[in-house]
Amino acid sequence: MKLIIDTAEGKLIQEIEGCQRILGLYSKEAFELISQQWIKVGWNQKYAYTFTWMGRPVIQLPEDMVRIQEVIHRVKPDVIIETGIAHGGSLVFYASLCKAMGKGRVIGIDIEIRPHNRQAIEAHELHSLITLVEGSSTAAEVVSRIKSLVKPREVVTVILDSAHSKQHVLAELEAYHDLVTSGSYIVAADGIMGDLNDVPAGKSEWTWDNPAAAAAEFAQKHSEFVLEDPAWPFNESELTENVTYWPKGWLRRK
Ligand SMILES: C[S@@+](CC[C@H](N)C(=O)[O-])C[C@H]1O[C@@H](n2cnc3c(N)ncnc32)[C@H](O)[C@@H]1O
């Protein structure tokens, strides 16, 4: 595909296999096409590796953080479980929402919590709301430890952001889905990998080996879940699509 941004004429020209489509540069369709490309360029430039939340690096697209904030504020989970801690910024982000809402705590799992990251998270002002568990998210002892930390009838939301192979995410979905309460979500982050096969730092196998493929396969087997993006609670635009690294990853428990 070729995209030509013509700011002089106020047009976006999309060319696919010789066929041209001319769109108004300031239209909904142009915004969607430019956003899809912006996502890919930004991913290659490690745009998501440029943010912190309350002092800790958070490796996310800010758009995804705002969208999940909308979900957390609506669902008001007692427990937010996240696989993949890295520097702890996303755990701190979820903990800051819990603190502001006066409800909820956060459990993070990582195969390797580096000493400097552990120290910084343990020294953080929101640490009392965060439990760290070290080990592979799919290891039986880790899964049972996490389950032991959740009390019966607690509302639970799960974010899967550790290893992003289809096989690993599918194993995580199978391991943690039964903790997710009705109306809440388990989300497979970084399904965007499926669109990054033509990006310099991407890989061709990501076309099929990605978290969105795991979520789709899981949804087919688990009719108690529906694969759908959470509705936007506020929208005074004509836009409908998320600008996201987490496409086709949101599974809501019916
Ligand atoms: C993308 S980073 C997480 C980013 C973090 N959620 C944030 O928003 O800042 C992925 C993390 O997953 C961890 N990881 C990789 N394989 C894992 C596994 N099998 N189980 C648990 N964590 C794993 C890595 O050590 C790494 O810290």
JSON list of C-alpha atoms in Angstrom, two decimals, residues 55-221:
[
{"chain": "A", "resi": 55, "resn": "GLY", "atom": "CA", "xyz": [8.56, 7.78, 38.45]},
{"chain": "A", "resi": 56, "resn": "ARG", "atom": "CA", "xyz": [8.63, 4.28, 36.92]},
{"chain": "A", "resi": 57, "resn": "PRO", "atom": "CA", "xyz": [9.14, 3.51, 33.22]},
{"chain": "A", "resi": 58, "resn": "VAL", "atom": "CA", "xyz": [5.90, 2.19, 31.68]},
{"chain": "A", "resi": 59, "resn": "ILE", "atom": "CA", "xyz": [6.28, 0.43, 28.35]},
{"chain": "A", "resi": 60, "resn": "GLN", "atom": "CA", "xyz": [2.88, 1.22, 26.86]},
{"chain": "A", "resi": 61, "resn": "LEU", "atom": "CA", "xyz": [1.14, 3.41, 24.37]},
{"chain": "A", "resi": 62, "resn": "PRO", "atom": "CA", "xyz": [-0.52, 6.17, 26.44]},
{"chain": "A", "resi": 63, "resn": "GLU", "atom": "CA", "xyz": [-3.76, 5.60, 24.48]},
{"chain": "A", "resi": 64, "resn": "ASP", "atom": "CA", "xyz": [-3.94, 2.06, 25.90]},
{"chain": "A", "resi": 65, "resn": "MET", "atom": "CA", "xyz": [-3.38, 3.33, 29.43]},
{"chain": "A", "resi": 66, "resn": "VAL", "atom": "CA", "xyz": [-6.22, 5.83, 29.10]},
{"chain": "A", "resi": 67, "resn": "ARG", "atom": "CA", "xyz": [-8.54, 3.15, 27.67]},
{"chain": "A", "resi": 68, "resn": "ILE", "atom": "CA", "xyz": [-7.75, 0.62, 30.40]},
{"chain": "A", "resi": 69, "resn": "GLN", "atom": "CA", "xyz": [-8.26, 3.37, 32.98]},
{"chain": "A", "resi": 70, "resn": "GLU", "atom": "CA", "xyz": [-11.81, 3.71, 31.59]},
{"chain": "A", "resi": 71, "resn": "VAL", "atom": "CA", "xyz": [-12.37, -0.01, 32.09]},
{"chain": "A", "resi": 72, "resn": "ILE", "atom": "CA", "xyz": [-10.86, -0.11, 35.58]},
{"chain": "A", "resi": 73, "resn": "HIS", "atom": "CA", "xyz": [-12.95, 2.86, 36.70]},
{"chain": "A", "resi": 74, "resn": "ARG", "atom": "CA", "xyz": [-16.11, 1.13, 35.43]},
{"chain": "A", "resi": 75, "resn": "VAL", "atom": "CA", "xyz": [-15.32, -2.42, 36.64]},
{"chain": "A", "resi": 76, "resn": "LYS", "atom": "CA", "xyz": [-13.70, -1.31, 39.92]},
{"chain": "A", "resi": 77, "resn": "PRO", "atom": "CA", "xyz": [-11.76, -4.55, 40.44]},
{"chain": "A", "resi": 78, "resn": "ASP", "atom": "CA", "xyz": [-10.67, -5.72, 43.87]},
{"chain": "A", "resi": 79, "resn": "VAL", "atom": "CA", "xyz": [-7.60, -7.26, 42.25]},
{"chain": "A", "resi": 80, "resn": "ILE", "atom": "CA", "xyz": [-5.70, -6.33, 39.07]},
{"chain": "A", "resi": 81, "resn": "ILE", "atom": "CA", "xyz": [-3.31, -9.07, 37.98]},
{"chain": "A", "resi": 82, "resn": "GLU", "atom": "CA", "xyz": [-0.64, -8.27, 35.41]},
{"chain": "A", "resi": 83, "resn": "THR", "atom": "CA", "xyz": [1.86, -10.66, 33.86]},
{"chain": "A", "resi": 84, "resn": "GLY", "atom": "CA", "xyz": [5.03, -8.85, 32.74]},
{"chain": "A", "resi": 85, "resn": "ILE", "atom": "CA", "xyz": [6.35, -6.27, 35.21]},
{"chain": "A", "resi": 86, "resn": "ALA", "atom": "CA", "xyz": [9.56, -4.96, 33.57]},
{"chain": "A", "resi": 87, "resn": "HIS", "atom": "CA", "xyz": [10.31, -1.65, 35.39]},
{"chain": "A", "resi": 88, "resn": "GLY", "atom": "CA", "xyz": [6.98, -1.67, 37.21]},
{"chain": "A", "resi": 89, "resn": "GLY", "atom": "CA", "xyz": [5.42, 1.41, 35.61]},
{"chain": "A", "resi": 90, "resn": "SER", "atom": "CA", "xyz": [2.21, -0.31, 34.60]},
{"chain": "A", "resi": 91, "resn": "LEU", "atom": "CA", "xyz": [1.83, -1.84, 38.09]},
{"chain": "A", "resi": 92, "resn": "VAL", "atom": "CA", "xyz": [2.27, 1.64, 39.58]},
{"chain": "A", "resi": 93, "resn": "PHE", "atom": "CA", "xyz": [-0.25, 3.01, 37.07]},
{"chain": "A", "resi": 94, "resn": "TYR", "atom": "CA", "xyz": [-2.89, 0.44, 38.13]},
{"chain": "A", "resi": 95, "resn": "ALA", "atom": "CA", "xyz": [-2.03, 0.99, 41.80]},
{"chain": "A", "resi": 96, "resn": "SER", "atom": "CA", "xyz": [-2.49, 4.74, 41.38]},
{"chain": "A", "resi": 97, "resn": "LEU", "atom": "CA", "xyz": [-6.00, 4.12, 40.03]},
{"chain": "A", "resi": 98, "resn": "CYS", "atom": "CA", "xyz": [-6.75, 1.82, 42.99]},
{"chain": "A", "resi": 99, "resn": "LYS", "atom": "CA", "xyz": [-5.50, 4.49, 45.39]},
{"chain": "A", "resi": 100, "resn": "ALA", "atom": "CA", "xyz": [-7.60, 7.19, 43.72]},
{"chain": "A", "resi": 101, "resn": "MET", "atom": "CA", "xyz": [-10.72, 4.97, 43.73]},
{"chain": "A", "resi": 102, "resn": "GLY", "atom": "CA", "xyz": [-10.11, 3.82, 47.30]},
{"chain": "A", "resi": 103, "resn": "LYS", "atom": "CA", "xyz": [-10.50, 0.24, 46.08]},
{"chain": "A", "resi": 104, "resn": "GLY", "atom": "CA", "xyz": [-8.32, -2.51, 44.72]},
{"chain": "A", "resi": 105, "resn": "ARG", "atom": "CA", "xyz": [-4.79, -3.87, 44.77]},
{"chain": "A", "resi": 106, "resn": "VAL", "atom": "CA", "xyz": [-2.34, -5.09, 42.16]},
{"chain": "A", "resi": 107, "resn": "ILE", "atom": "CA", "xyz": [-0.43, -8.34, 41.68]},
{"chain": "A", "resi": 108, "resn": "GLY", "atom": "CA", "xyz": [2.47, -8.43, 39.21]},
{"chain": "A", "resi": 109, "resn": "ILE", "atom": "CA", "xyz": [4.24, -11.50, 37.88]},
{"chain": "A", "resi": 110, "resn": "ASP", "atom": "CA", "xyz": [7.56, -11.57, 36.04]},
{"chain": "A", "resi": 111, "resn": "ILE", "atom": "CA", "xyz": [9.98, -14.36, 35.17]},
{"chain": "A", "resi": 112, "resn": "GLU", "atom": "CA", "xyz": [12.81, -12.04, 36.25]},
{"chain": "A", "resi": 113, "resn": "ILE", "atom": "CA", "xyz": [12.39, -9.07, 38.55]},
{"chain": "A", "resi": 114, "resn": "ARG", "atom": "CA", "xyz": [15.73, -7.30, 38.30]},
{"chain": "A", "resi": 115, "resn": "PRO", "atom": "CA", "xyz": [17.09, -6.15, 41.68]},
{"chain": "A", "resi": 116, "resn": "HIS", "atom": "CA", "xyz": [17.08, -2.42, 40.76]},
{"chain": "A", "resi": 117, "resn": "ASN", "atom": "CA", "xyz": [13.47, -2.68, 39.56]},
{"chain": "A", "resi": 118, "resn": "ARG", "atom": "CA", "xyz": [12.38, -4.57, 42.69]},
{"chain": "A", "resi": 119, "resn": "GLN", "atom": "CA", "xyz": [14.11, -2.01, 44.91]},
{"chain": "A", "resi": 120, "resn": "ALA", "atom": "CA", "xyz": [12.46, 0.91, 43.12]},
{"chain": "A", "resi": 121, "resn": "ILE", "atom": "CA", "xyz": [8.99, -0.68, 43.23]},
{"chain": "A", "resi": 122, "resn": "GLU", "atom": "CA", "xyz": [9.41, -1.59, 46.90]},
{"chain": "A", "resi": 123, "resn": "ALA", "atom": "CA", "xyz": [10.49, 1.98, 47.69]},
{"chain": "A", "resi": 124, "resn": "HIS", "atom": "CA", "xyz": [7.54, 3.49, 45.79]},
{"chain": "A", "resi": 125, "resn": "GLU", "atom": "CA", "xyz": [4.83, 5.37, 47.67]},
{"chain": "A", "resi": 126, "resn": "LEU", "atom": "CA", "xyz": [2.20, 2.99, 46.23]},
{"chain": "A", "resi": 127, "resn": "HIS", "atom": "CA", "xyz": [4.09, -0.18, 47.12]},
{"chain": "A", "resi": 128, "resn": "SER", "atom": "CA", "xyz": [1.60, -1.19, 49.83]},
{"chain": "A", "resi": 129, "resn": "LEU", "atom": "CA", "xyz": [-0.93, -1.85, 47.03]},
{"chain": "A", "resi": 130, "resn": "ILE", "atom": "CA", "xyz": [1.45, -3.99, 44.95]},
{"chain": "A", "resi": 131, "resn": "THR", "atom": "CA", "xyz": [2.44, -7.66, 45.37]},
{"chain": "A", "resi": 132, "resn": "LEU", "atom": "CA", "xyz": [5.35, -8.94, 43.28]},
{"chain": "A", "resi": 133, "resn": "VAL", "atom": "CA", "xyz": [5.62, -12.60, 42.29]},
{"chain": "A", "resi": 134, "resn": "GLU", "atom": "CA", "xyz": [8.73, -13.86, 40.51]},
{"chain": "A", "resi": 135, "resn": "GLY", "atom": "CA", "xyz": [8.51, -16.83, 38.16]},
{"chain": "A", "resi": 136, "resn": "SER", "atom": "CA", "xyz": [7.06, -17.80, 34.80]},
{"chain": "A", "resi": 137, "resn": "SER", "atom": "CA", "xyz": [3.42, -16.78, 34.56]},
{"chain": "A", "resi": 138, "resn": "THR", "atom": "CA", "xyz": [2.53, -20.22, 33.24]},
{"chain": "A", "resi": 139, "resn": "ALA", "atom": "CA", "xyz": [4.43, -22.27, 35.85]},
{"chain": "A", "resi": 140, "resn": "ALA", "atom": "CA", "xyz": [2.00, -24.33, 37.93]},
{"chain": "A", "resi": 141, "resn": "GLU", "atom": "CA", "xyz": [3.41, -23.07, 41.25]},
{"chain": "A", "resi": 142, "resn": "VAL", "atom": "CA", "xyz": [3.10, -19.43, 40.13]},
{"chain": "A", "resi": 143, "resn": "VAL", "atom": "CA", "xyz": [-0.49, -19.90, 38.93]},
{"chain": "A", "resi": 144, "resn": "SER", "atom": "CA", "xyz": [-1.48, -21.53, 42.22]},
{"chain": "A", "resi": 145, "resn": "ARG", "atom": "CA", "xyz": [0.31, -18.81, 44.25]},
{"chain": "A", "resi": 146, "resn": "ILE", "atom": "CA", "xyz": [-1.63, -16.13, 42.33]},
{"chain": "A", "resi": 147, "resn": "LYS", "atom": "CA", "xyz": [-4.90, -17.98, 42.91]},
{"chain": "A", "resi": 148, "resn": "SER", "atom": "CA", "xyz": [-4.10, -18.20, 46.63]},
{"chain": "A", "resi": 149, "resn": "LEU", "atom": "CA", "xyz": [-3.77, -14.39, 46.73]},
{"chain": "A", "resi": 150, "resn": "VAL", "atom": "CA", "xyz": [-7.32, -13.83, 45.45]},
{"chain": "A", "resi": 151, "resn": "LYS", "atom": "CA", "xyz": [-10.22, -14.21, 47.87]},
{"chain": "A", "resi": 152, "resn": "PRO", "atom": "CA", "xyz": [-13.57, -15.75, 46.90]},
{"chain": "A", "resi": 153, "resn": "ARG", "atom": "CA", "xyz": [-16.01, -13.30, 45.25]},
{"chain": "A", "resi": 154, "resn": "GLU", "atom": "CA", "xyz": [-13.35, -10.66, 44.61]},
{"chain": "A", "resi": 155, "resn": "VAL", "atom": "CA", "xyz": [-13.74, -8.80, 41.29]},
{"chain": "A", "resi": 156, "resn": "VAL", "atom": "CA", "xyz": [-10.68, -9.56, 39.17]},
{"chain": "A", "resi": 157, "resn": "THR", "atom": "CA", "xyz": [-9.21, -8.01, 35.98]},
{"chain": "A", "resi": 158, "resn": "VAL", "atom": "CA", "xyz": [-6.20, -9.60, 34.27]},
{"chain": "A", "resi": 159, "resn": "ILE", "atom": "CA", "xyz": [-3.69, -8.02, 31.86]},
{"chain": "A", "resi": 160, "resn": "LEU", "atom": "CA", "xyz": [-1.34, -10.34, 29.97]},
{"chain": "A", "resi": 161, "resn": "ASP", "atom": "CA", "xyz": [1.83, -8.46, 29.02]},
{"chain": "A", "resi": 162, "resn": "SER", "atom": "CA", "xyz": [4.68, -10.93, 29.46]},
{"chain": "A", "resi": 163, "resn": "ALA", "atom": "CA", "xyz": [6.02, -13.09, 26.60]},
{"chain": "A", "resi": 164, "resn": "HIS", "atom": "CA", "xyz": [3.94, -12.43, 23.49]},
{"chain": "A", "resi": 165, "resn": "SER", "atom": "CA", "xyz": [4.07, -15.72, 21.55]},
{"chain": "A", "resi": 166, "resn": "LYS", "atom": "CA", "xyz": [0.66, -17.15, 20.69]},
{"chain": "A", "resi": 167, "resn": "GLN", "atom": "CA", "xyz": [1.48, -20.34, 22.60]},
{"chain": "A", "resi": 168, "resn": "HIS", "atom": "CA", "xyz": [2.48, -18.51, 25.79]},
{"chain": "A", "resi": 169, "resn": "VAL", "atom": "CA", "xyz": [-0.49, -16.12, 25.75]},
{"chain": "A", "resi": 170, "resn": "LEU", "atom": "CA", "xyz": [-2.87, -19.03, 25.11]},
{"chain": "A", "resi": 171, "resn": "ALA", "atom": "CA", "xyz": [-1.36, -20.85, 28.11]},
{"chain": "A", "resi": 172, "resn": "GLU", "atom": "CA", "xyz": [-1.78, -17.68, 30.23]},
{"chain": "A", "resi": 173, "resn": "LEU", "atom": "CA", "xyz": [-5.40, -17.31, 29.11]},
{"chain": "A", "resi": 174, "resn": "GLU", "atom": "CA", "xyz": [-6.09, -20.93, 30.09]},
{"chain": "A", "resi": 175, "resn": "ALA", "atom": "CA", "xyz": [-4.28, -20.47, 33.43]},
{"chain": "A", "resi": 176, "resn": "TYR", "atom": "CA", "xyz": [-5.92, -17.21, 34.57]},
{"chain": "A", "resi": 177, "resn": "HIS", "atom": "CA", "xyz": [-9.32, -16.88, 32.85]},
{"chain": "A", "resi": 178, "resn": "ASP", "atom": "CA", "xyz": [-11.23, -18.60, 35.63]},
{"chain": "A", "resi": 179, "resn": "LEU", "atom": "CA", "xyz": [-10.20, -15.81, 38.03]},
{"chain": "A", "resi": 180, "resn": "VAL", "atom": "CA", "xyz": [-11.92, -13.18, 35.85]},
{"chain": "A", "resi": 181, "resn": "THR", "atom": "CA", "xyz": [-15.34, -12.20, 37.16]},
{"chain": "A", "resi": 182, "resn": "SER", "atom": "CA", "xyz": [-18.49, -11.60, 35.13]},
{"chain": "A", "resi": 183, "resn": "GLY", "atom": "CA", "xyz": [-18.40, -8.16, 33.45]},
{"chain": "A", "resi": 184, "resn": "SER", "atom": "CA", "xyz": [-14.63, -7.92, 33.88]},
{"chain": "A", "resi": 185, "resn": "TYR", "atom": "CA", "xyz": [-11.88, -8.56, 31.34]},
{"chain": "A", "resi": 186, "resn": "ILE", "atom": "CA", "xyz": [-8.75, -10.51, 30.59]},
{"chain": "A", "resi": 187, "resn": "VAL", "atom": "CA", "xyz": [-6.74, -8.61, 28.00]},
{"chain": "A", "resi": 188, "resn": "ALA", "atom": "CA", "xyz": [-3.96, -9.94, 25.79]},
{"chain": "A", "resi": 189, "resn": "ALA", "atom": "CA", "xyz": [-1.69, -6.93, 25.18]},
{"chain": "A", "resi": 190, "resn": "ASP", "atom": "CA", "xyz": [0.33, -6.25, 22.03]},
{"chain": "A", "resi": 191, "resn": "GLY", "atom": "CA", "xyz": [-1.80, -7.93, 19.36]},
{"chain": "A", "resi": 192, "resn": "ILE", "atom": "CA", "xyz": [-0.36, -5.16, 17.16]},
{"chain": "A", "resi": 193, "resn": "MET", "atom": "CA", "xyz": [2.52, -7.57, 16.48]},
{"chain": "A", "resi": 194, "resn": "GLY", "atom": "CA", "xyz": [0.26, -9.17, 13.85]},
{"chain": "A", "resi": 195, "resn": "ASP", "atom": "CA", "xyz": [0.51, -5.95, 11.78]},
{"chain": "A", "resi": 196, "resn": "LEU", "atom": "CA", "xyz": [4.26, -5.43, 12.19]},
{"chain": "A", "resi": 197, "resn": "ASN", "atom": "CA", "xyz": [5.64, -8.02, 9.78]},
{"chain": "A", "resi": 198, "resn": "ASP", "atom": "CA", "xyz": [6.67, -5.31, 7.27]},
{"chain": "A", "resi": 199, "resn": "VAL", "atom": "CA", "xyz": [8.23, -3.00, 9.89]},
{"chain": "A", "resi": 200, "resn": "PRO", "atom": "CA", "xyz": [12.09, -3.09, 9.99]},
{"chain": "A", "resi": 201, "resn": "ALA", "atom": "CA", "xyz": [12.24, -4.30, 13.61]},
{"chain": "A", "resi": 202, "resn": "GLY", "atom": "CA", "xyz": [9.27, -6.69, 13.18]},
{"chain": "A", "resi": 203, "resn": "LYS", "atom": "CA", "xyz": [9.29, -10.39, 12.29]},
{"chain": "A", "resi": 204, "resn": "SER", "atom": "CA", "xyz": [7.39, -12.20, 9.53]},
{"chain": "A", "resi": 205, "resn": "GLU", "atom": "CA", "xyz": [6.19, -14.99, 11.87]},
{"chain": "A", "resi": 206, "resn": "TRP", "atom": "CA", "xyz": [4.37, -12.40, 14.00]},
{"chain": "A", "resi": 207, "resn": "THR", "atom": "CA", "xyz": [1.65, -12.44, 11.33]},
{"chain": "A", "resi": 208, "resn": "TRP", "atom": "CA", "xyz": [0.32, -15.60, 12.99]},
{"chain": "A", "resi": 209, "resn": "ASP", "atom": "CA", "xyz": [2.41, -15.81, 16.19]},
{"chain": "A", "resi": 210, "resn": "ASN", "atom": "CA", "xyz": [0.92, -13.00, 18.25]},
{"chain": "A", "resi": 211, "resn": "PRO", "atom": "CA", "xyz": [-1.32, -12.36, 21.29]},
{"chain": "A", "resi": 212, "resn": "ALA", "atom": "CA", "xyz": [-4.42, -11.47, 19.19]},
{"chain": "A", "resi": 213, "resn": "ALA", "atom": "CA", "xyz": [-4.23, -14.90, 17.54]},
{"chain": "A", "resi": 214, "resn": "ALA", "atom": "CA", "xyz": [-4.20, -16.47, 21.03]},
{"chain": "A", "resi": 215, "resn": "ALA", "atom": "CA", "xyz": [-7.21, -14.38, 22.12]},
{"chain": "A", "resi": 216, "resn": "ALA", "atom": "CA", "xyz": [-9.16, -15.40, 18.99]},
{"chain": "A", "resi": 217, "resn": "GLU", "atom": "CA", "xyz": [-8.44, -19.10, 19.53]},
{"chain": "A", "resi": 218, "resn": "PHE", "atom": "CA", "xyz": [-9.32, -18.83, 23.23]},
{"chain": "A", "resi": 219, "resn": "ALA", "atom": "CA", "xyz": [-12.63, -17.06, 22.45]},
{"chain": "A", "resi": 220, "resn": "GLN", "atom": "CA", "xyz": [-13.63, -19.86, 20.09]},
{"chain": "A", "resi": 221, "resn": "LYS", "atom": "CA", "xyz": [-13.23, -22.44, 22.87]}
]
